[in-house]
Coordinates of C-alpha atoms in Angstrom, one line a residue:
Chain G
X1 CA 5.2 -4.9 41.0
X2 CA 6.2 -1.6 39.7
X3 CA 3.4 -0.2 37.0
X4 CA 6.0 1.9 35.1
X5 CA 7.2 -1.6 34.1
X6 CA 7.7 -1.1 29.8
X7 CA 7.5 -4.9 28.5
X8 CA 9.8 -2.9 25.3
X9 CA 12.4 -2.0 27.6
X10 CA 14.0 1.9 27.1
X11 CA 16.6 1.4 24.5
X12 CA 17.6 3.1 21.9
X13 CA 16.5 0.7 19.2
X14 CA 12.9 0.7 21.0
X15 CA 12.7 4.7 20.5
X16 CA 13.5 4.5 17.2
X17 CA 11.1 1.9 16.7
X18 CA 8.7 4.3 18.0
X19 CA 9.8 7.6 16.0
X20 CA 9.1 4.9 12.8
X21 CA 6.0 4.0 13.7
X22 CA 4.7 7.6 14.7
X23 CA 5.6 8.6 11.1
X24 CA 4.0 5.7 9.3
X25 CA 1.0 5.9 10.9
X26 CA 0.3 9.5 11.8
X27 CA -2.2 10.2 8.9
X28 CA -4.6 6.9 10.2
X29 CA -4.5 8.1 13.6
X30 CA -4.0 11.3 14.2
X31 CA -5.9 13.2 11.5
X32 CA -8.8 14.1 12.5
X33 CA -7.5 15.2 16.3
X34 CA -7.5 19.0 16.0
X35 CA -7.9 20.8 19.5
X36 CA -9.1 24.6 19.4
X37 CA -6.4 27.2 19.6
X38 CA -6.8 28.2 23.8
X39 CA -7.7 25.0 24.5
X40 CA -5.8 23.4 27.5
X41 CA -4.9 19.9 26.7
X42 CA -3.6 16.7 29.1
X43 CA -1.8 14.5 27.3
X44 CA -1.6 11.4 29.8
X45 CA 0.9 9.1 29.1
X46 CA 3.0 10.8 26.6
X47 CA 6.6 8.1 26.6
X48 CA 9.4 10.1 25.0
X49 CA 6.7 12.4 23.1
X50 CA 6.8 10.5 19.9
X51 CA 3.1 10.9 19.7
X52 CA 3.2 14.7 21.6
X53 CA 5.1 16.0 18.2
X54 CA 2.5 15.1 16.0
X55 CA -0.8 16.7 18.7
X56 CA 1.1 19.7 19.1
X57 CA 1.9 20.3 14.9
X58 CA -2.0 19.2 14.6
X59 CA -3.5 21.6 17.3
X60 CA -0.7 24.7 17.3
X61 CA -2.9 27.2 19.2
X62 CA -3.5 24.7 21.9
X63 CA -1.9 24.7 25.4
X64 CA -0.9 20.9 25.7
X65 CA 0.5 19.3 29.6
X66 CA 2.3 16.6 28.9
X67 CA 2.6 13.6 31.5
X68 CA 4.8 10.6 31.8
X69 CA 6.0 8.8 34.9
X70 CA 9.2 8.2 33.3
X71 CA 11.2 11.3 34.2
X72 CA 14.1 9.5 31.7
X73 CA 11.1 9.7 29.0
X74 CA 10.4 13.0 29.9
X75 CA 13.7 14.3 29.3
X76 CA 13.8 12.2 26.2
X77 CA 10.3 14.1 25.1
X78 CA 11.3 17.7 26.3
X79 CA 14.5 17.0 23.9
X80 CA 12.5 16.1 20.8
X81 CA 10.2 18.7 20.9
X82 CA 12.9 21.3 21.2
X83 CA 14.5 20.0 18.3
X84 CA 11.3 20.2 16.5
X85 CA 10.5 24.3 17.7
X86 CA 6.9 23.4 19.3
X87 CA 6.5 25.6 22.0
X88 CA 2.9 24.9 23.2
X89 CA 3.9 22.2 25.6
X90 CA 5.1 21.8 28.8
X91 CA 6.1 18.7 30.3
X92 CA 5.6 16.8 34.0
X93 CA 6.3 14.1 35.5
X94 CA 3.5 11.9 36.9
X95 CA 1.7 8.7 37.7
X96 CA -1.6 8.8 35.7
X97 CA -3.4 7.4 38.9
X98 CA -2.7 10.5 41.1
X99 CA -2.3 13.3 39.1
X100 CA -1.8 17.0 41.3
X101 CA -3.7 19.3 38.7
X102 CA -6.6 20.6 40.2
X103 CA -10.8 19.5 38.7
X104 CA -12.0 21.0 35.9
X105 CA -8.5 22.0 34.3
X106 CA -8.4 20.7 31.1
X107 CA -11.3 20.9 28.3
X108 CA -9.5 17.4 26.4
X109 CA -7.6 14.5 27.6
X110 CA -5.3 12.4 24.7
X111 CA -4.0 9.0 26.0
X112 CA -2.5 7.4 22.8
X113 CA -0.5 3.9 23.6
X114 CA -0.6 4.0 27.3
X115 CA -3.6 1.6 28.8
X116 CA -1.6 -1.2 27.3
X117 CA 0.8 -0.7 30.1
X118 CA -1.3 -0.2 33.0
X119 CA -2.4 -2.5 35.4
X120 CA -5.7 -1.1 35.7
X121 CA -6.8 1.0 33.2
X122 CA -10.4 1.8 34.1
X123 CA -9.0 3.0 37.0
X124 CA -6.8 5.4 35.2
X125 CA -10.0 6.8 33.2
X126 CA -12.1 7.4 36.0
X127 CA -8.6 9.1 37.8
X128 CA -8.8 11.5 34.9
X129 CA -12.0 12.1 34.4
X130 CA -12.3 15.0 37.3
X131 CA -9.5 16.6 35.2
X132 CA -11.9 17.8 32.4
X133 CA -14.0 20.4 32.6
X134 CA -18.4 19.6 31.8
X135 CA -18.3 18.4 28.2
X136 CA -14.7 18.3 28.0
X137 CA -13.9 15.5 26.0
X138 CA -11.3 12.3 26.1
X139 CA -9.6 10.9 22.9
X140 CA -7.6 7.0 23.2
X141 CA -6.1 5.7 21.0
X142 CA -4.4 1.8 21.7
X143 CA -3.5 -1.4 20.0
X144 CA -4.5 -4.5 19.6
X145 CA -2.3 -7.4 19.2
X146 CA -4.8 -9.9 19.2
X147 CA -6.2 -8.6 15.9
X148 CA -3.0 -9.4 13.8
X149 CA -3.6 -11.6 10.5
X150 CA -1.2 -12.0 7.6
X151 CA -1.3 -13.8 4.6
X152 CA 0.9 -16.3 4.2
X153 CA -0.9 -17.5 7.3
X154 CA 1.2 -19.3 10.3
X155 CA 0.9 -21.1 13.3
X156 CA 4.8 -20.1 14.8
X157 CA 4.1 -16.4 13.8
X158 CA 0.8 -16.5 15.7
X159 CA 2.2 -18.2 18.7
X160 CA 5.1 -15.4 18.5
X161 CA 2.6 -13.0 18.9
X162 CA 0.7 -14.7 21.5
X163 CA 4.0 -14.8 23.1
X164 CA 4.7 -10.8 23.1
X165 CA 1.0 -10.7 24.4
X166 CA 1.6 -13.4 27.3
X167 CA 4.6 -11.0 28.6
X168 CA 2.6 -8.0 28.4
X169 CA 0.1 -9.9 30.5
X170 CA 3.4 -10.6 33.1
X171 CA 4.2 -7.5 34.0
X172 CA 0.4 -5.9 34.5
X173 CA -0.4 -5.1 31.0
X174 CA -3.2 -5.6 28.3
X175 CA -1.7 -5.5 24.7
X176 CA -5.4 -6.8 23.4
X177 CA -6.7 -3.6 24.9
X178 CA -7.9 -1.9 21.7
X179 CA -10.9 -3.9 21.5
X180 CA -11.8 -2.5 24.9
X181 CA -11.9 0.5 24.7
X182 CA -15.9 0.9 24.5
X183 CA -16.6 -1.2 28.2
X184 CA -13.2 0.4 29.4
X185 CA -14.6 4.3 29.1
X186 CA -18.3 3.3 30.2
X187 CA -17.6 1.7 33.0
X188 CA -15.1 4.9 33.8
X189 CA -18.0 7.3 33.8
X190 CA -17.9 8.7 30.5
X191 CA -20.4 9.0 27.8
X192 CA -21.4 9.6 24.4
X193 CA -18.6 6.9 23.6
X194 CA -17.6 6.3 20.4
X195 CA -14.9 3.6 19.0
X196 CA -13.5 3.7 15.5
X197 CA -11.0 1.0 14.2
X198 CA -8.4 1.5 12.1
X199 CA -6.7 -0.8 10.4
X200 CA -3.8 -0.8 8.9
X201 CA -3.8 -3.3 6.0
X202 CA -0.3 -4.0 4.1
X203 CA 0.0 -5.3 1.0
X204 CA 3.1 -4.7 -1.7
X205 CA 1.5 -1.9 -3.4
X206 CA 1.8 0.2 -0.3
X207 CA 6.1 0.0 0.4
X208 CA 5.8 2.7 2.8
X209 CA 4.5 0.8 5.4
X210 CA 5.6 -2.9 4.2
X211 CA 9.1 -1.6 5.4
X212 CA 8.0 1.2 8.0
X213 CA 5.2 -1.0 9.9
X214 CA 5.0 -4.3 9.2
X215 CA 8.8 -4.7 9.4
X216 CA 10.4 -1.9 11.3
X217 CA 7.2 -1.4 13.7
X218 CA 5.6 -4.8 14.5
X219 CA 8.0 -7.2 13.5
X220 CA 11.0 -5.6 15.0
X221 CA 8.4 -5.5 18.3
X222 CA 7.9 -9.1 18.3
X223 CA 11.4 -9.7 17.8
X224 CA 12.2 -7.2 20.6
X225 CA 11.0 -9.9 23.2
X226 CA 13.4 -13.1 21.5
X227 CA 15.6 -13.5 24.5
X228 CA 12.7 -13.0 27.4
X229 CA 10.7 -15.3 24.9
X230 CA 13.9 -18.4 24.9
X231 CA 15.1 -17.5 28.7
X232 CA 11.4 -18.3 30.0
X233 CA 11.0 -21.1 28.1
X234 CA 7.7 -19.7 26.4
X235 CA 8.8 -21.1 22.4
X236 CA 11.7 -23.4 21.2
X237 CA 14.1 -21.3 19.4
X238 CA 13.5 -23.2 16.2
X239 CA 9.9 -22.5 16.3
X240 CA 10.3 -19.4 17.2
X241 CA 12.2 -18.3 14.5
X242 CA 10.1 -19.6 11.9
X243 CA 7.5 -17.7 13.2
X244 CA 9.9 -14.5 13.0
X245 CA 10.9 -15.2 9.1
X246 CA 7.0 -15.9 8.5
X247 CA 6.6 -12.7 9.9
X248 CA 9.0 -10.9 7.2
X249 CA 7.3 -13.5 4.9
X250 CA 4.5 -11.2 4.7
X251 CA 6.5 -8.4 3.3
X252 CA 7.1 -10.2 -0.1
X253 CA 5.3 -8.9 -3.2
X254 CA 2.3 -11.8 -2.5
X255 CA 2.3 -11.2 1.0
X256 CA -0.8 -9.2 3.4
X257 CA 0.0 -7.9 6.6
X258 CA -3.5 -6.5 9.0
X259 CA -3.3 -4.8 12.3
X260 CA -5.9 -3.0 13.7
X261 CA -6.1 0.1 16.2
X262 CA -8.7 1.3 18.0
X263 CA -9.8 5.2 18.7
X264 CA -12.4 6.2 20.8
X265 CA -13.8 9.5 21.8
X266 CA -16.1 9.9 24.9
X267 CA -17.2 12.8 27.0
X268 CA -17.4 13.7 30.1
X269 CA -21.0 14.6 30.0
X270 CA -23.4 14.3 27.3
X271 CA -23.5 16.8 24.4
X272 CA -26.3 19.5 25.3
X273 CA -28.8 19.4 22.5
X274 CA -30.9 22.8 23.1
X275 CA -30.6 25.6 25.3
Chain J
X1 CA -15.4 -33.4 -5.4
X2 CA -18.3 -31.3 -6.7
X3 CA -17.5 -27.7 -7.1
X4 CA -20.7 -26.2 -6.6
X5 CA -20.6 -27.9 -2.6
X6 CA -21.7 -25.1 0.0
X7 CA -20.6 -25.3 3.7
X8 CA -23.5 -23.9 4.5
X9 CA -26.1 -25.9 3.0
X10 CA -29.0 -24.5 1.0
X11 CA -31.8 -24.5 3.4
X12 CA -34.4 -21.8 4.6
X13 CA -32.6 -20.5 7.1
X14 CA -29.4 -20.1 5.4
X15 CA -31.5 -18.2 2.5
X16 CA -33.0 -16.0 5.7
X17 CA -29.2 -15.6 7.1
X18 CA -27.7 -14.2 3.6
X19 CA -30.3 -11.7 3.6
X20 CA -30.4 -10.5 6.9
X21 CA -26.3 -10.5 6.1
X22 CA -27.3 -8.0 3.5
X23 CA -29.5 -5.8 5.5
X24 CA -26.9 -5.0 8.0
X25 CA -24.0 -4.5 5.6
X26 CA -25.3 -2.7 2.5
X27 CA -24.2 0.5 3.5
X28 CA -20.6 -0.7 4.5
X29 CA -19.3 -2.8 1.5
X30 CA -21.4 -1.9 -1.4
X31 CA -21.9 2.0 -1.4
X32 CA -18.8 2.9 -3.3
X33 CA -20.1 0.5 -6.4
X34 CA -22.2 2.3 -8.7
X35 CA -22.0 1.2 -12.7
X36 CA -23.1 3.8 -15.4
X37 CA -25.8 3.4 -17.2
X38 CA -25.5 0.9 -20.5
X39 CA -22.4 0.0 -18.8
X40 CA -22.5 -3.8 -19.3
X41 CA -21.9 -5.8 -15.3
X42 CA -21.4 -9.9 -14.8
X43 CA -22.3 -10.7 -11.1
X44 CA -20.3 -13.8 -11.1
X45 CA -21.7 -16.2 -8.5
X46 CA -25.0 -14.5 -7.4
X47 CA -26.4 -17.1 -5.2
X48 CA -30.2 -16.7 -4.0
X49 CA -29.9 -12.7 -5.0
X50 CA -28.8 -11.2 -2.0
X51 CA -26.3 -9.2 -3.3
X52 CA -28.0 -8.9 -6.9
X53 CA -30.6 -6.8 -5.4
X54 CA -28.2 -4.1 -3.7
X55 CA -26.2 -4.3 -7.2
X56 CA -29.2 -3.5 -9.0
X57 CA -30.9 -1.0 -7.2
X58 CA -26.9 1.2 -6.7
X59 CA -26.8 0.9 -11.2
X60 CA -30.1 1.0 -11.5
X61 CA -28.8 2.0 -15.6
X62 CA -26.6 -0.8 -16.0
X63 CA -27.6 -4.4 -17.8
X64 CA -26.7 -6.6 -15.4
X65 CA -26.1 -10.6 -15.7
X66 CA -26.0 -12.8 -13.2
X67 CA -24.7 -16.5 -12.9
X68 CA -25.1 -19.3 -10.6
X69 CA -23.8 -22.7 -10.4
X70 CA -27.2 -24.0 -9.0
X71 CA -30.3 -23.9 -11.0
X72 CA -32.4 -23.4 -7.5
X73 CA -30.6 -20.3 -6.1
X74 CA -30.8 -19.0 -9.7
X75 CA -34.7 -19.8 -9.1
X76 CA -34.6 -18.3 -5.9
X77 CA -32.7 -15.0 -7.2
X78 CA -35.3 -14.7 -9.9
X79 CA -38.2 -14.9 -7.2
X80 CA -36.5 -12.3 -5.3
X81 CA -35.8 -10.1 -8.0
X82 CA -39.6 -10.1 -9.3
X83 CA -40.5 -9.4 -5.7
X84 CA -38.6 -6.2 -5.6
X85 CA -39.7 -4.8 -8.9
X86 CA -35.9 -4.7 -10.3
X87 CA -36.1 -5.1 -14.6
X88 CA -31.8 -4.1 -15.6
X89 CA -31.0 -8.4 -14.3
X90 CA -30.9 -11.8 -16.5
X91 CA -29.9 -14.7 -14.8
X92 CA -28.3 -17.7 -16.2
X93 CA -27.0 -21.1 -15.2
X94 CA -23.5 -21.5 -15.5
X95 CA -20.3 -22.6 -14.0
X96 CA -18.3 -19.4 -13.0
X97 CA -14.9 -21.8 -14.2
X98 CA -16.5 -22.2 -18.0
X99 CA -19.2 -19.1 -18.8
X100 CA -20.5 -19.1 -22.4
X101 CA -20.1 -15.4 -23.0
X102 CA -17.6 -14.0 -26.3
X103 CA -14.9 -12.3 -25.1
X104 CA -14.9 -9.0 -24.2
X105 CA -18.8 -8.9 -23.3
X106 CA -18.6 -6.6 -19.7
X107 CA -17.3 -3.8 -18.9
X108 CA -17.4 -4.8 -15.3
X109 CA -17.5 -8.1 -13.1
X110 CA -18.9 -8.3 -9.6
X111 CA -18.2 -11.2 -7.6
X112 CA -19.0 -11.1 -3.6
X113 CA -18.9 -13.6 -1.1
X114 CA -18.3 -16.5 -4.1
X115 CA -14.3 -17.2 -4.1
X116 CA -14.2 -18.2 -0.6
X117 CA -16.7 -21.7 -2.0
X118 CA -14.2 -22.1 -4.5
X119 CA -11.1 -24.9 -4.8
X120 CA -9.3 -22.7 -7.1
X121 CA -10.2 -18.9 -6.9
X122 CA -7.2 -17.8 -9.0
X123 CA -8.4 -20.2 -11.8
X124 CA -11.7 -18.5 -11.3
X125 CA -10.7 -14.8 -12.0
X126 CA -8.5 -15.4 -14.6
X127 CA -11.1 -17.6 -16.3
X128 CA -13.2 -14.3 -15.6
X129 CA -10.8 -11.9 -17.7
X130 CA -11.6 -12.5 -21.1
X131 CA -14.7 -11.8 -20.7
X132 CA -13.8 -8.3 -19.8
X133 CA -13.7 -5.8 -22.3
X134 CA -10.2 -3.5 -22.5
X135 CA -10.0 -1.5 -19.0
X136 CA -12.7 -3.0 -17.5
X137 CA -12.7 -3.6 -14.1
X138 CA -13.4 -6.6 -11.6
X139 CA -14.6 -5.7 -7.9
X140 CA -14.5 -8.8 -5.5
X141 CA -15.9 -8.1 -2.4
X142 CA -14.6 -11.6 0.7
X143 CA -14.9 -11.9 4.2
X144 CA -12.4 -13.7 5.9
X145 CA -13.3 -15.8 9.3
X146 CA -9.6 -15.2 10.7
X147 CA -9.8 -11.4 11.3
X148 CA -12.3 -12.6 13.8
X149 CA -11.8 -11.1 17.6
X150 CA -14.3 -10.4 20.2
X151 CA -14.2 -8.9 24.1
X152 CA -14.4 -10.8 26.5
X153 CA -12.1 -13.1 24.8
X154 CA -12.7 -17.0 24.6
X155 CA -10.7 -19.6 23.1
X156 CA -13.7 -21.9 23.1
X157 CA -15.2 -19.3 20.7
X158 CA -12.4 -18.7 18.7
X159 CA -11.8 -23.2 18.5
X160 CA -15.5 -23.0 16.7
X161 CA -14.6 -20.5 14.3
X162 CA -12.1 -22.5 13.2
X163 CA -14.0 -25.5 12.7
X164 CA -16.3 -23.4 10.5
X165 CA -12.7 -22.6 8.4
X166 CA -11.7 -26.4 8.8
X167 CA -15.2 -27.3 7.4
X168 CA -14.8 -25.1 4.7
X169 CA -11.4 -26.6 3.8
X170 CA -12.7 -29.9 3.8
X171 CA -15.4 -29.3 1.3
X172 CA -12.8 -27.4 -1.0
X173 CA -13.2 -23.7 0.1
X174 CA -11.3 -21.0 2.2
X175 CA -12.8 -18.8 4.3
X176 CA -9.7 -16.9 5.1
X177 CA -9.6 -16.0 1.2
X178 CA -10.3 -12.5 2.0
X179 CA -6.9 -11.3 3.0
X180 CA -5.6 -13.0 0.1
X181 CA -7.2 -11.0 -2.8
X182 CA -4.2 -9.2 -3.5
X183 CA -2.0 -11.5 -4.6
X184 CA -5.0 -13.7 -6.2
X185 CA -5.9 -10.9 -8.3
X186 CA -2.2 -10.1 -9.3
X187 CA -1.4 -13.6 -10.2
X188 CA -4.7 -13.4 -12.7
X189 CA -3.6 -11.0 -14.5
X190 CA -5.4 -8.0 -13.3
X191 CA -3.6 -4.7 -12.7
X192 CA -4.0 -1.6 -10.6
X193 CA -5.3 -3.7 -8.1
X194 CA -6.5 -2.0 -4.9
X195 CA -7.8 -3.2 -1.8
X196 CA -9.7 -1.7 0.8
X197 CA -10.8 -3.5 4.1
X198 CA -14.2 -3.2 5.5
X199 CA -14.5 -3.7 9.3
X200 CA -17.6 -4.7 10.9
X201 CA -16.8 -3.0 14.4
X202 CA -19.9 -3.6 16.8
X203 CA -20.6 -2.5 20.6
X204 CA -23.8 -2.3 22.1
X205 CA -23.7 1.6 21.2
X206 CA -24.5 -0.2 17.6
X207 CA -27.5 -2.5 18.5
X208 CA -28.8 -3.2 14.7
X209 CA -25.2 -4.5 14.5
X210 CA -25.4 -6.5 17.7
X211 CA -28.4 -7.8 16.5
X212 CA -28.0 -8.2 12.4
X213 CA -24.5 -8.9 12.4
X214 CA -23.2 -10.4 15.6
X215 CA -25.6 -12.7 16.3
X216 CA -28.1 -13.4 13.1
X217 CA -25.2 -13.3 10.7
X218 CA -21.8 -14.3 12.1
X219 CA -22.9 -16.9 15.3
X220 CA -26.2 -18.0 13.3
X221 CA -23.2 -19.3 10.2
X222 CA -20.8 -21.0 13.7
X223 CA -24.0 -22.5 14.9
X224 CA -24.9 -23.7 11.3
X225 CA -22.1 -26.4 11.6
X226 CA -22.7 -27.6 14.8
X227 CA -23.6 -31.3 14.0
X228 CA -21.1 -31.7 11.7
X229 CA -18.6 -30.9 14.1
X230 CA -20.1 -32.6 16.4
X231 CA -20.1 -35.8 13.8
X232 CA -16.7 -35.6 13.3
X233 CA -15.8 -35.4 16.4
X234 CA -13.7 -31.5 15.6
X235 CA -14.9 -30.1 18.9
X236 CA -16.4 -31.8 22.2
X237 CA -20.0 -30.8 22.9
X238 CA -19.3 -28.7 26.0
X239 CA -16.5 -26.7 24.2
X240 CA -19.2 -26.0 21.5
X241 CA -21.5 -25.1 23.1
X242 CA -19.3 -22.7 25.4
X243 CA -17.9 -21.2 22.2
X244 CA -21.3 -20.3 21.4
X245 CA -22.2 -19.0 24.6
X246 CA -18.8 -17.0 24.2
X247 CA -20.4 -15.4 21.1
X248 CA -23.3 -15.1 22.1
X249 CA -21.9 -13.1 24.9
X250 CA -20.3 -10.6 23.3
X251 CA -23.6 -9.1 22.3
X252 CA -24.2 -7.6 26.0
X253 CA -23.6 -4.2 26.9
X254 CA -19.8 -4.7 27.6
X255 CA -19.1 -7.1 24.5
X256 CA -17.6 -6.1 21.2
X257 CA -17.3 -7.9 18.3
X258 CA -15.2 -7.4 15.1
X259 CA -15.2 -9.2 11.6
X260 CA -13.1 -7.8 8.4
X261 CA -14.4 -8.1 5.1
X262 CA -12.2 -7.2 2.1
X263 CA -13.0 -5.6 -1.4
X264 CA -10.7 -5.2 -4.0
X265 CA -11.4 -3.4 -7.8
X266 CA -8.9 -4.4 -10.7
X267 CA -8.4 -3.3 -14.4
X268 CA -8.1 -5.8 -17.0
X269 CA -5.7 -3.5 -18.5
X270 CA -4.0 -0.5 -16.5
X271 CA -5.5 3.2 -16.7
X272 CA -3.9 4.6 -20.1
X273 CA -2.3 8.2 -18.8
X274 CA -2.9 10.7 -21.5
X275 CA -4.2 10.6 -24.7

């Protein structure tokens, strides 16, 4: 089968649902990704550059390569950041397995939502580990739909999920692939790995992202799959839609929404302690 | 039924589990409490004293009161206490749904790892309020067993969890109570309520983790209820014991293992903004 296979499809709706989710969750996992100014960056992976926006406003004196093997993405990506004046990126297309740049040509690598889509991502990591120069260093960043809880809890909402996960699997993905991350990046070759989780818990104090990622990011991604979901058989529609409106259940004043990401940071060689 | 019931019995090892519990997660859920000195601080629910010791030693200034249900653990938390040289605690009997104080007595209540034993939790803290003086605050620190997910995935493992949760259930409790603090402490009247999860993220990079938390806290509490799942038939023995093996296997070099706990502080009355 085809790896650049998207279980979200390339619709309009799905890149707005992406834009929405970049901006609600920027500060959790971007923040503390600044790259030096002269630093040449590989962004592997970068969809319609909804996460390529927000490295290039965090590291503006960097030289970011952005790579996608959608060249539809890519034009999607090179249009946004345009509109947004960044001018320290330049775009590609390319298949993160076989990448032309030659070793050594990049001091970090940044692969934010990606390995959820591949087939075999510890094959991608060790592809792109020759890219970085000695003690260059790799930043991921991926979800994990397998670490969803909500309160109030349900049994149709969880199968839902299970359901998005189970299509994933179909087409040669992972979306529990946040959890990992650690064994993924060892087993590539790298070292000095280290994993941080970050969840993002939802509760009615915090509106922003009751309506920006519990609704307009995960929900709308669950429902994204409805008709694959009834055509395949995979959940009666009845029970399937309960688990849907338990879903925006969660958003009322009593309700508690938890999803949790996973970043992790490696190297391609161990730090140097001493001369 | 008897309120004061505890899944997990009252025996040696269970006293040995709690405090190894407490060894590995000091840093992580009870850093960000420190009480002022003469501030006066009800530990509602203080068991054998494995949290009273972190409480004390963090407000070494404060006058600290601490209640059990069970005239043994308060034994045991006296014992303990002695041991460790800490003078600023007074324990008493009493039943956390009917304490003899006058209103207004604390300026601060500390409950951890207590509502999840409780049939009625919201009862509990708003029984609890009264006793707080105007602008005090409540800190309630939960885990919950349903944020559990490990690598390599098992759905033997995840079936014994849930016995543990079923258990739990039976016997009047919720261990999923953790995700729900929000809206319990809401509903009891508290405002400015705030709450922050705590994930127990572990990888073989994190071995006193592996060690104190994965295995010696969290399995050692499945394993716990093994013959009484076994008893009532909840699980077969193979699937048991498979579960177990699952968790147990997560501990290698490849295996990670997460676990959420939840603290939330609330004011009896909300901050007053200006004079």
């Amino acid at each position: 089968m085809p790896e650049n296979r998207y279980v979200h499809g390339y619709s309009t709706r799905e890149s707005e649902r992406l834009s929405d989710q970049a901006g609600a969750l920027t500060a959790l996992l971007h923040d503390d990704t600044r790259y030096p100014a002269g630093s040449q960056v590989l962004e592997a992976g970068c969809g319609i550059g909804a996460q390529t926006v927000i490295l290039a406003r965090n590291s503006p004196g960097a030289v970011i390569t952005s790579v996608d093997i959608s060249p539809e993405s890519i034009r999607g990506a090179e249009a946004r950041i345009r509109k947004e004046g960044i001018t320290n990126v330049t775009f590609r297309v390319g298949d993160i397995y076989s990448l032309p740049f030659p070793p050594g040509s990049f001091d970090h690598i940044f692969v934010c939502f990606v390995l959820e889509h591949l087939a075999d991502p510890g094959r991608a990591l060790r592809q792109l580990r020759p890219f970085l120069k000695d003690g260059g260093t790799i930043t991921v960043i991926e979800g994990d739909h397998g670490s969803t809880f909500f309160h109030p809890d349900n049994a149709d909402a969880h199968e839902a999920v299970g359901c998005l996960v189970r299509l994933q699997q179909d087409i040669g993905g992972n979306a529990l692939v946040g959890r990992e991350l650690y064994p993924l990046l060892l087993d590539a070759g790298y070292r000095d790995v280290h994993v941080s989780p970050r969840m993002v818990y939802v509760d009615s104090s915090r509106p922003a992202l009751v309506e920006g990622f519990t609704k307009q990011t995960f929900t709308a991604m669950v429902e994204g799959v409805r008709d694959e979901v009834l055509k395949q058989g995979l959940m009666e529609r009845e029970a399937w839609d309960r688990g849907i409106r338990a879903l925006y259940r969660t958003c009322e004043p009593d309700g508690v929404f938890c999803y949790t990401f996973f970043k992790a940071t490696a190297q391609k060689y161990p730090r140097r302690t001493g001369p």
